[in-house]
Coordinates of C-alpha atoms and ligand atoms in Angstrom, one line a residue:
X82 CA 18.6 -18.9 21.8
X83 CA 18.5 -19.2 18.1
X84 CA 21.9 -21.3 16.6
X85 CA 23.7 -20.4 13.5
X86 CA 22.2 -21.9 10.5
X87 CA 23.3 -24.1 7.4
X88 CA 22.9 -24.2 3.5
X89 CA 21.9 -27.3 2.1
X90 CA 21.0 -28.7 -1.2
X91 CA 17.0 -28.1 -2.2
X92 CA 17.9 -31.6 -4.3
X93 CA 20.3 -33.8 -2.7
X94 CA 21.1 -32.7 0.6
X95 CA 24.3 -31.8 0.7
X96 CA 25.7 -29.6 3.2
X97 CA 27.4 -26.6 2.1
X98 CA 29.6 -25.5 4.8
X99 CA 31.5 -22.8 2.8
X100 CA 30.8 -19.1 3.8
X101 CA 30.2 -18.1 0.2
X102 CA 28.2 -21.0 -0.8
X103 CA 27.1 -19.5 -4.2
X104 CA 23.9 -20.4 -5.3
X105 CA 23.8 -24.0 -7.0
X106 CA 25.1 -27.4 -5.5
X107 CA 26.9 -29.5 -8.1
X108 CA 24.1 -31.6 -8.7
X109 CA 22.4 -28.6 -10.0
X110 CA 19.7 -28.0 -7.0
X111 CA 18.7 -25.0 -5.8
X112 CA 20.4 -24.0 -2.1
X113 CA 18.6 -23.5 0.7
X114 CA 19.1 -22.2 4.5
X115 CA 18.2 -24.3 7.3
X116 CA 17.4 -22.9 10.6
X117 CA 18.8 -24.4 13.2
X118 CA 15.5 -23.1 15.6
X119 CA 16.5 -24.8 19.5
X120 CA 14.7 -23.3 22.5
X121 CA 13.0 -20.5 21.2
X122 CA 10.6 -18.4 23.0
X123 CA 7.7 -17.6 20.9
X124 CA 5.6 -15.3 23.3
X125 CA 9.3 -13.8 24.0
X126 CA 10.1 -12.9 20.1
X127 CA 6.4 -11.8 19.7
X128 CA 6.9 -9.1 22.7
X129 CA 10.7 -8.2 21.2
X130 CA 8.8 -8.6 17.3
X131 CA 5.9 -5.9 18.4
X132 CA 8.4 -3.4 20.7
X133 CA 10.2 -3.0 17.7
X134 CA 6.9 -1.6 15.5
X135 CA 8.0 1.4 17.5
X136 CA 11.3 2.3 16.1
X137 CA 12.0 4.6 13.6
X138 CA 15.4 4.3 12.6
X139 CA 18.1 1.4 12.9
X140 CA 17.6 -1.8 11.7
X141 CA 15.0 -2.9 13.6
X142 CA 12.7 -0.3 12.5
X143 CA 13.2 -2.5 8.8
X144 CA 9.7 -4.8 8.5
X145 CA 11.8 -7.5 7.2
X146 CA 15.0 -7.4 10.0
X147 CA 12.2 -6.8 12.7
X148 CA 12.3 -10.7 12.5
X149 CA 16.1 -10.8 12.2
X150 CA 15.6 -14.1 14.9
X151 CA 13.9 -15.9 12.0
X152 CA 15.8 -14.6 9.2
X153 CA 19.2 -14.2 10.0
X154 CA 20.0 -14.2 13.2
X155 CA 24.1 -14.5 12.8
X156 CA 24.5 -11.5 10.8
X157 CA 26.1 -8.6 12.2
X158 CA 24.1 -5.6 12.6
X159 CA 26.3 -3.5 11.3
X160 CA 26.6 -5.2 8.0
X161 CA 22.8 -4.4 7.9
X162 CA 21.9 -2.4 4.2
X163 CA 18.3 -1.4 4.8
X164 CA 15.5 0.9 3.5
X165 CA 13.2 0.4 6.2
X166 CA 11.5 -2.0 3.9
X167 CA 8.5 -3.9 4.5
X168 CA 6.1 -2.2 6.6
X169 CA 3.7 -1.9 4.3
X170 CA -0.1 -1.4 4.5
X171 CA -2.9 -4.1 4.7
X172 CA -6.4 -3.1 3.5
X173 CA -9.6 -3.8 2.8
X174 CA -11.6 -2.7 0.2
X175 CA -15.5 -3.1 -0.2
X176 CA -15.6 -3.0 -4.0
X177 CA -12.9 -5.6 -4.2
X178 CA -14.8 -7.7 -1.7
X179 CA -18.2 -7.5 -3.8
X180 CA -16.4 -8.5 -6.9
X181 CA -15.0 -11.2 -5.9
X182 CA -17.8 -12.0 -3.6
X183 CA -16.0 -13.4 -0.7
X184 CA -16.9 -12.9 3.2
X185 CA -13.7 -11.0 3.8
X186 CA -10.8 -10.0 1.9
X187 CA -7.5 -8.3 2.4
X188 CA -4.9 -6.5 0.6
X189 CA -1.1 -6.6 1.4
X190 CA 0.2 -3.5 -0.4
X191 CA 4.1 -4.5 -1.0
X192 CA 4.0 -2.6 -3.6
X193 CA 4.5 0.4 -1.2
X194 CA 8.1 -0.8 -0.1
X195 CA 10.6 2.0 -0.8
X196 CA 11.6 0.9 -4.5
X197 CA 7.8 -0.2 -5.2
X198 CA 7.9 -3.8 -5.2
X199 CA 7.9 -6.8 -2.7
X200 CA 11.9 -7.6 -4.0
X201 CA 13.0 -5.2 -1.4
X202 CA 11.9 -7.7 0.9
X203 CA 14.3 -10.1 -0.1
X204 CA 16.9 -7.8 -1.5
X205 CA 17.7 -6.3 1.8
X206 CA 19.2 -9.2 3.2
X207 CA 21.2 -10.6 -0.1
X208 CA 23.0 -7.1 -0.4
X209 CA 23.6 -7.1 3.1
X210 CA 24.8 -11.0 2.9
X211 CA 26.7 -9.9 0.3
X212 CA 28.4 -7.2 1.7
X213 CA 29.2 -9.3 5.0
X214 CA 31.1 -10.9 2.4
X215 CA 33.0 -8.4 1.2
X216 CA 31.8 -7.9 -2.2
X217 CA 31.5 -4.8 -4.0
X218 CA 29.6 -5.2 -7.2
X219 CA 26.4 -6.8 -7.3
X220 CA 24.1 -8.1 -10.2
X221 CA 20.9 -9.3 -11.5
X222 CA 19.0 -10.3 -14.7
X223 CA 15.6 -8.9 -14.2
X224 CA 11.9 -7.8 -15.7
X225 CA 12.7 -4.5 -14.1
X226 CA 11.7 -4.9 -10.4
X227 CA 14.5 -6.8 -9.0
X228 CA 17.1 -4.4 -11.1
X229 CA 15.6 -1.5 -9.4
X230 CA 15.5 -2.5 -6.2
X231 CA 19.3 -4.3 -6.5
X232 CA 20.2 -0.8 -8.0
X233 CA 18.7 0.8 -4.7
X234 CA 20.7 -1.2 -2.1
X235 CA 24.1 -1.1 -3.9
X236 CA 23.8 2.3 -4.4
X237 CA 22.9 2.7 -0.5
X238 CA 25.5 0.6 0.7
X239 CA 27.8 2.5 -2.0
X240 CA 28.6 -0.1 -3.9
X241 CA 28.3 -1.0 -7.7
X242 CA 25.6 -2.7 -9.6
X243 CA 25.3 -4.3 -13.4
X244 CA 22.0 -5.9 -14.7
X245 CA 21.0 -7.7 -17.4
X246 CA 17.4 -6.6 -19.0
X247 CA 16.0 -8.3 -21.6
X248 CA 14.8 -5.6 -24.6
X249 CA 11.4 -6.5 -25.2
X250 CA 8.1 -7.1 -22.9
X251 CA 9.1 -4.8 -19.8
X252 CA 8.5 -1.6 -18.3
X253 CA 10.4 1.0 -18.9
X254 CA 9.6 2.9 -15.6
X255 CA 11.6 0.0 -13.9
X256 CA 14.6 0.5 -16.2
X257 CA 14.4 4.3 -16.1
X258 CA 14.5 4.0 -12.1
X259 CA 17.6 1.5 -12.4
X260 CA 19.6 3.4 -14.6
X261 CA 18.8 6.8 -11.9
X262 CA 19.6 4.9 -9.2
X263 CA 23.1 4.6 -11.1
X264 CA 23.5 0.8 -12.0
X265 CA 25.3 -0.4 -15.6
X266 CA 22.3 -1.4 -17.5
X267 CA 22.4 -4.1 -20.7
X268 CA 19.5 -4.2 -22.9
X269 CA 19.4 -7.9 -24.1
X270 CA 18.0 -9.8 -27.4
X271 CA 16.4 -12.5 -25.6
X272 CA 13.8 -13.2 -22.3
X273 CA 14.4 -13.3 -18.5
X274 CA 15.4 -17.1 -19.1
X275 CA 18.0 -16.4 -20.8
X276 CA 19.9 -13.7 -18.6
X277 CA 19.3 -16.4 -15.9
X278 CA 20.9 -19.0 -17.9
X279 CA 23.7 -16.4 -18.4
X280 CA 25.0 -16.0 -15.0
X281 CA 24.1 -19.5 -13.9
X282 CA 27.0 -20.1 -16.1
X283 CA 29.5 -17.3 -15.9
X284 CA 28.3 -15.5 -12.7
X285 CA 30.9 -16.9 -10.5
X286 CA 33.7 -16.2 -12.8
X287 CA 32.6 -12.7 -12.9
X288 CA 32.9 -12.4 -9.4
X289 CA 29.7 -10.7 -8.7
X290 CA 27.5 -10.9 -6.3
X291 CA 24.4 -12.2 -7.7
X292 CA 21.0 -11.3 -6.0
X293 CA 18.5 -13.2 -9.0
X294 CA 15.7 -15.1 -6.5
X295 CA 18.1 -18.2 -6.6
X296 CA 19.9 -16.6 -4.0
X297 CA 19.0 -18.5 -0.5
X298 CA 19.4 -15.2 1.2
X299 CA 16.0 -13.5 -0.9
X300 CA 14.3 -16.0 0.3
X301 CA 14.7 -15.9 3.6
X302 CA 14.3 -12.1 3.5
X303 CA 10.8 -12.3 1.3
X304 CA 9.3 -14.5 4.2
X305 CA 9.1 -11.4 6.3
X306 CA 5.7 -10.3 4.2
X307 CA 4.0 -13.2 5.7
X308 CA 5.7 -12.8 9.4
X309 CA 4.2 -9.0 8.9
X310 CA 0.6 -10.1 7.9
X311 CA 0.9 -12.9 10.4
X312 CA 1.7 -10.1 12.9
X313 CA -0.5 -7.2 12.0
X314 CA -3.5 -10.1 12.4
X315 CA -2.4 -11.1 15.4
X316 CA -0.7 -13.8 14.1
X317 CA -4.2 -15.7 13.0
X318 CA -4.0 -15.6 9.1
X319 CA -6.6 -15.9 6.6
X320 CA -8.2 -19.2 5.1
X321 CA -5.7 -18.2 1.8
X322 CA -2.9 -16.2 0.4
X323 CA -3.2 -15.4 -3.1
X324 CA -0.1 -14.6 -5.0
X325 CA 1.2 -13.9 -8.4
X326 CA 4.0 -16.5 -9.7
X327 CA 6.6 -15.9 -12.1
X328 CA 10.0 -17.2 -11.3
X329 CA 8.1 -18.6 -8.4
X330 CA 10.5 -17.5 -5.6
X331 CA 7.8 -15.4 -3.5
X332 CA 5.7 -18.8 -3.6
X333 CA 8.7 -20.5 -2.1
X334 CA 9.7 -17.8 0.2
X335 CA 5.9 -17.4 1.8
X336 CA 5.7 -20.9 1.8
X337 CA 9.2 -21.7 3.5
X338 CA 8.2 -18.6 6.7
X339 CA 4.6 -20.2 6.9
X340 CA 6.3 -23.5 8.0
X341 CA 8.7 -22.2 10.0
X342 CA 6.1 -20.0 11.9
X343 CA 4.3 -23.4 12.1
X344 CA 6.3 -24.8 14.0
X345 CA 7.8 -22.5 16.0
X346 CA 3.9 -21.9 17.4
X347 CA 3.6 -18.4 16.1
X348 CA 0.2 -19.6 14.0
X349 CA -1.5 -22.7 14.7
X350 CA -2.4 -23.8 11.4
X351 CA -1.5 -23.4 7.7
X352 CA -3.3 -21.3 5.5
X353 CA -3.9 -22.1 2.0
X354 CA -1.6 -20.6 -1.4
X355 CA -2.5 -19.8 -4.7
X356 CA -0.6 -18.9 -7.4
X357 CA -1.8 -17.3 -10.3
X358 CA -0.4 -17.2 -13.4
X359 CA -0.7 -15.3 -16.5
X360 CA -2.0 -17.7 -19.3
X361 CA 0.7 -16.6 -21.5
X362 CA 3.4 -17.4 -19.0
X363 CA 2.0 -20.3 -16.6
X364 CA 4.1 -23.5 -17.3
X365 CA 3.6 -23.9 -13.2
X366 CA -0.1 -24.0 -13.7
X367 CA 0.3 -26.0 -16.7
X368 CA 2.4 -28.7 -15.3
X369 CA -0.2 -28.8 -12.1
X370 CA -3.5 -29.1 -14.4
X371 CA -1.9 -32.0 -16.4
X372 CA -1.0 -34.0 -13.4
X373 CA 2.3 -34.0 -14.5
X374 CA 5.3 -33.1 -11.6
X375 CA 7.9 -31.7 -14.2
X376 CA 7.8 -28.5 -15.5
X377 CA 7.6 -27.9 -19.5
X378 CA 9.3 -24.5 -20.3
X379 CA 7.2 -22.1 -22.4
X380 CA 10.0 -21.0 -24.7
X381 CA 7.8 -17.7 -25.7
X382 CA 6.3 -16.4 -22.9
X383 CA 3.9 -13.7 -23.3
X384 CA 2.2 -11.1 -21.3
X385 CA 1.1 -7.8 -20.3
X386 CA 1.9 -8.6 -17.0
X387 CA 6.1 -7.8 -17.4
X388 CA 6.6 -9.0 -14.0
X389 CA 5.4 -12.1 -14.3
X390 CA 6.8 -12.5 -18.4
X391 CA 8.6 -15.9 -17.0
X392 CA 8.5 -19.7 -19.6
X393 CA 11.1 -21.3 -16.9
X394 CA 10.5 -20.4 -13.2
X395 CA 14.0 -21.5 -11.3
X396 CA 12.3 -21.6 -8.2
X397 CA 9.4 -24.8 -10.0
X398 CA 10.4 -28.0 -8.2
X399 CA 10.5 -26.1 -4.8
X400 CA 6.8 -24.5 -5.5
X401 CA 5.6 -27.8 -7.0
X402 CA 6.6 -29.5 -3.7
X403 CA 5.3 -27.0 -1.1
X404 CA 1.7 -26.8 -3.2
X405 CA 1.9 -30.6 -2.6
X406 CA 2.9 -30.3 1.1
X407 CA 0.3 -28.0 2.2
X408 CA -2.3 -28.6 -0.8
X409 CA -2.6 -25.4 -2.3
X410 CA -3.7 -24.4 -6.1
X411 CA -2.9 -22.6 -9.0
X412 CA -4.7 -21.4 -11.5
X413 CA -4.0 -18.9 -14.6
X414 CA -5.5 -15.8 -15.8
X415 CA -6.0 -13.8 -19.1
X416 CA -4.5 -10.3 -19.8
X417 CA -7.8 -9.1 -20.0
X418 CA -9.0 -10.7 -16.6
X419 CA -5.2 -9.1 -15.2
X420 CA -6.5 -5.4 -16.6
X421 CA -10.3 -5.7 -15.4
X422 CA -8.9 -6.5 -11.8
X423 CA -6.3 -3.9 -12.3
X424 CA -8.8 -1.4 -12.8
X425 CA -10.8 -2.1 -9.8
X426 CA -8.0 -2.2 -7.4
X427 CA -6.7 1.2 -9.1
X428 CA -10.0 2.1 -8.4
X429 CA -10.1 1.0 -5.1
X430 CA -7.8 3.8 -4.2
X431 CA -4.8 1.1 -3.4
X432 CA -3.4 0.6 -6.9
X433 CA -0.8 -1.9 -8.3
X434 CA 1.1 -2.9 -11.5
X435 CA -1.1 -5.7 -14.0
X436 CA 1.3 -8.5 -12.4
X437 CA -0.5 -7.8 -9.0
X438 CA -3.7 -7.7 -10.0
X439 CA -3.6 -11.7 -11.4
X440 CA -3.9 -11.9 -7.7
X441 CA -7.3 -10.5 -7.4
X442 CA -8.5 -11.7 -11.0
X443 CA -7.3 -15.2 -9.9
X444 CA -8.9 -15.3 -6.5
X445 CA -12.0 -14.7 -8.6
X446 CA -12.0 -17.8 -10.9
X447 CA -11.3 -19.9 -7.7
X448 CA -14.7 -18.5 -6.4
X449 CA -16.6 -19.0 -9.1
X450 CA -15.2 -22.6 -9.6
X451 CA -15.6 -23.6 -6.3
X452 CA -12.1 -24.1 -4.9
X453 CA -12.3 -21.2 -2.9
X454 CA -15.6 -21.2 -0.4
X455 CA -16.9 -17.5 -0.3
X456 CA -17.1 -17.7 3.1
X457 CA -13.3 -18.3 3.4
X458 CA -11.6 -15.2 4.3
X459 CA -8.5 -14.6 1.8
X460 CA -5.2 -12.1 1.8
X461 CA -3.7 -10.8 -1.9
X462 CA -0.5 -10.2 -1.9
X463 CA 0.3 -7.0 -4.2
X464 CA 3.3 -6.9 -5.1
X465 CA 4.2 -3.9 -7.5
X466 CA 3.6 -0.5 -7.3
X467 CA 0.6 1.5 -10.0
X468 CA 3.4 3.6 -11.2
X469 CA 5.9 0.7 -12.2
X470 CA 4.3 0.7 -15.3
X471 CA 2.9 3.8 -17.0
X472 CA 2.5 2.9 -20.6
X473 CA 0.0 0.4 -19.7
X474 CA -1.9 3.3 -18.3
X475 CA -1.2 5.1 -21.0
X476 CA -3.1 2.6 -23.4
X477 CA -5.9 1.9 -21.0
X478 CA -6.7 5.5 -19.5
X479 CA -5.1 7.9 -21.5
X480 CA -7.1 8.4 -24.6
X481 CA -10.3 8.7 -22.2
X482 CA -8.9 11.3 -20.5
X483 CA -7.4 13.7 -23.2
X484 CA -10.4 14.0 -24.9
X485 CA -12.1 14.7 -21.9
X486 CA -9.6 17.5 -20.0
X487 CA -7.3 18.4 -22.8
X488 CA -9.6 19.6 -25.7
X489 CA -11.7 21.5 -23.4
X490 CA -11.8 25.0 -22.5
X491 CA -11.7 26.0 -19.2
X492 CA -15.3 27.2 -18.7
X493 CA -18.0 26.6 -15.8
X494 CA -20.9 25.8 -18.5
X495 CA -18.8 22.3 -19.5
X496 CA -18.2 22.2 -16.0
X497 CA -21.5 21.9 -14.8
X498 CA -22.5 20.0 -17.7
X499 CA -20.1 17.3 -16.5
X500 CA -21.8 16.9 -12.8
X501 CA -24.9 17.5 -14.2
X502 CA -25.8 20.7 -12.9
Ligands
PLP744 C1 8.9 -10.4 -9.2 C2 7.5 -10.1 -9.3 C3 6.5 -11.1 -9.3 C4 6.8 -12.5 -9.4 O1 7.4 -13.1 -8.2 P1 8.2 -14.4 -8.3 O2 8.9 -14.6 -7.1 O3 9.1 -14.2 -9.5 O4 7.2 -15.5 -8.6 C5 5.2 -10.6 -9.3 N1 4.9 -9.3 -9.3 C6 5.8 -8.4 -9.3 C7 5.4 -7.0 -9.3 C8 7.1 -8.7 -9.3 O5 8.1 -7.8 -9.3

């Protein structure tokens, strides 16, 4: 039913028929899978797709390799390194709703996968790829969310991990929850960029397996949060999806499973992306607003938002083209705007990390400018966990709350006088 499919260059075309194809063509381009989709039976896969939302264990019980037919349908289950990822909740929240003032709004928690962000999505399949392949040490340069999760699966599989982590501008909940999940952490002097540039160079000769969101096989995987929103709506999306873009892989990745659900005739039209940036750390955005169709790096990217703390997105040229193909929009956010969305989604009962919340603080501006209609219907994808980063709820909540419960005395008068009894 579904054919064994090919790696070709993002950039010039060339096949790459090699099993380990690596991650970059000669020319430089990005790699890319093509499905090789003949014959398939949609309302077949959409009966086997919801059967499986009834397992509990084995692969298919995974919310990403309950679409193994779309994914990666040669891969031998057994080489299958899974978490049971995905599956994560979809809300709605009436607070949200009323502050953005839209006619309907959804939230697609990623950030409750099992290492707390959406890179488990993707990471399941590359460690699992990567294992099919025989390798036994795997790697990343990361912000934090990608080590952890990388650290998860390779210590699942039993197998080896070493990341790169740049010193500065990141959480350190996410490096705390690498190092415990047993991977060889380096501290860095530099940014994300320049651990990328690092094993773009010298990965291969390593001989590591590298899981950064170059790797074709993370993107394939990441398309499974749109298959399970698709799915859990049955499979009739909203006017939008709003996502946060850093390295702009998740763009890509959502962009590349809309397509292909497209035109296989699992939905029968295309929502609408946008990708919000945070101002300090939107060369995408920037590129878009001034027309221009290559990107500029920012060399000193700044933000609150760790996540997202990205001056040269790998993934740009395939973003910049899907935006074009299916006319989406971008549009950039302040800290601030990141924290006072935060806080409402916090709030909200759902909670997320700052680089989330651009999504909600983005969708926003777009109503309020106009590019989004409020009676559109919209779905945010949130893609890290509240925990992933404490301090910043340390400088935002904390002070608040120690003068309030930890210079008090226990007593039922201050009690009362609280409530207002
Ligand atoms: C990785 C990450 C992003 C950015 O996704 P890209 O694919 O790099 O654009 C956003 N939010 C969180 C929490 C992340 O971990």
């Amino acid at each position: 039913m579904v054919e064994m499919a090919t790696i070709a260059c993002y950039d010039c075309g060339k096949r790459h028929e090699e099993e380990d194809a690596g991650y970059r063509c000669e020319c430089g381009g990005l790699l890319e899978i093509i499905h090789k989709f003949k014959g398939v039976d949609t309302e077949r896969l959409k009966r086997i797709f919801h059967e499986r939302l009834s397992e509990r264990t084995g692969p298919y019980a995974s919310g990403v390799w309950r679409y193994k037919e779309l994914i990666y349908p040669d891969l031998p289950e057994e080489a299958i390194v899974t978490k049971y990822e995905g599956n994560t909740g979809l809300y709605r929240s009436e607070s949200i709703r009323l502050a953005v003032g839209m006619r309907e709004i959804w939230l697609k928690a990623q950030s409750e996968n099992p290492s707390g962000s959406f890179k488990d999505n993707g990471m399941t399949v590359a460690v699992s790829h990567g294992r099919a392949l025989g390798y036994s040490r795997f790697t990343c340069a990361s912000t934090g969310n990608t080590s952890s999760s990388l650290a998860m699966y390779a210590a699942l599989a039993g197998c080896e991990s070493f990341v790169l982590v740049p010193k500065e501008q990141i959480s350190i909940n996410k490096v705390l929850q690498t190092l415990a999940y047993g991977a060889e952490t380096i501290g860095f002097d530099g940014t994300y960029d320049d651990g990328i540039r690092f094993y773009e160079r010298y990965g291969r000769e390593l001989g590591w397996y590298i899981c950064n969101s170059i790797n074709p096989y993370r993107i394939e995987g990441q398309k499974s949060i749109v298959y399970e929103l698709a799915q859990s709506m049955d499979w009739r999306l909203p006017d939008w999806i709003v996502l946060p873009g850093g390295a702009l892989s998740n763009v890509t990745a959502l962009g590349k499973g809309l397509k292909e659900l497209l035109a296989l005739g699992f939905i029968e039209r295309m929502p609408k992306i946008a990708v919000v940036q945070a101002e300090g750390a939107s060369p995408f955005h920037a590129m878009r607003i001034e027309g221009r169709r290559e990107l500029v790096p920012f060399e000193r990217p700044s933000t609150i938002a760790t996540a997202v703390n990205i001056g040269h997105p790998p993934s740009w040229k395939k973003a910049r083209d899907l935006l074009e193909s299916i006319g989406g929009t971008t549009c950039s956010v302040t800290d601030g705007e990141i924290l006072e969305a935060k806080r409402l989604i916090d709030r909200s009962g759902i909670g997320c990390e700052p680089a989330s919340a651009a999504t909600v603080a983005g969708l926003r501006k777009l109503v309020a400018s106009g590019t989004v209609d409020r009676d559109e219907t919209a779905a945010c994808i949130l893609t890290g966990n509240l925990l992933k980063d404490t301090d910043i709820l340390r400088h935002t909540l904390w002070e608040d709350a120690e003068r309030r419960t930890l210079t008090t005395k226990l007593n039922i008068e201050t009690i009362k006088g609280w409530i207002g009894l």
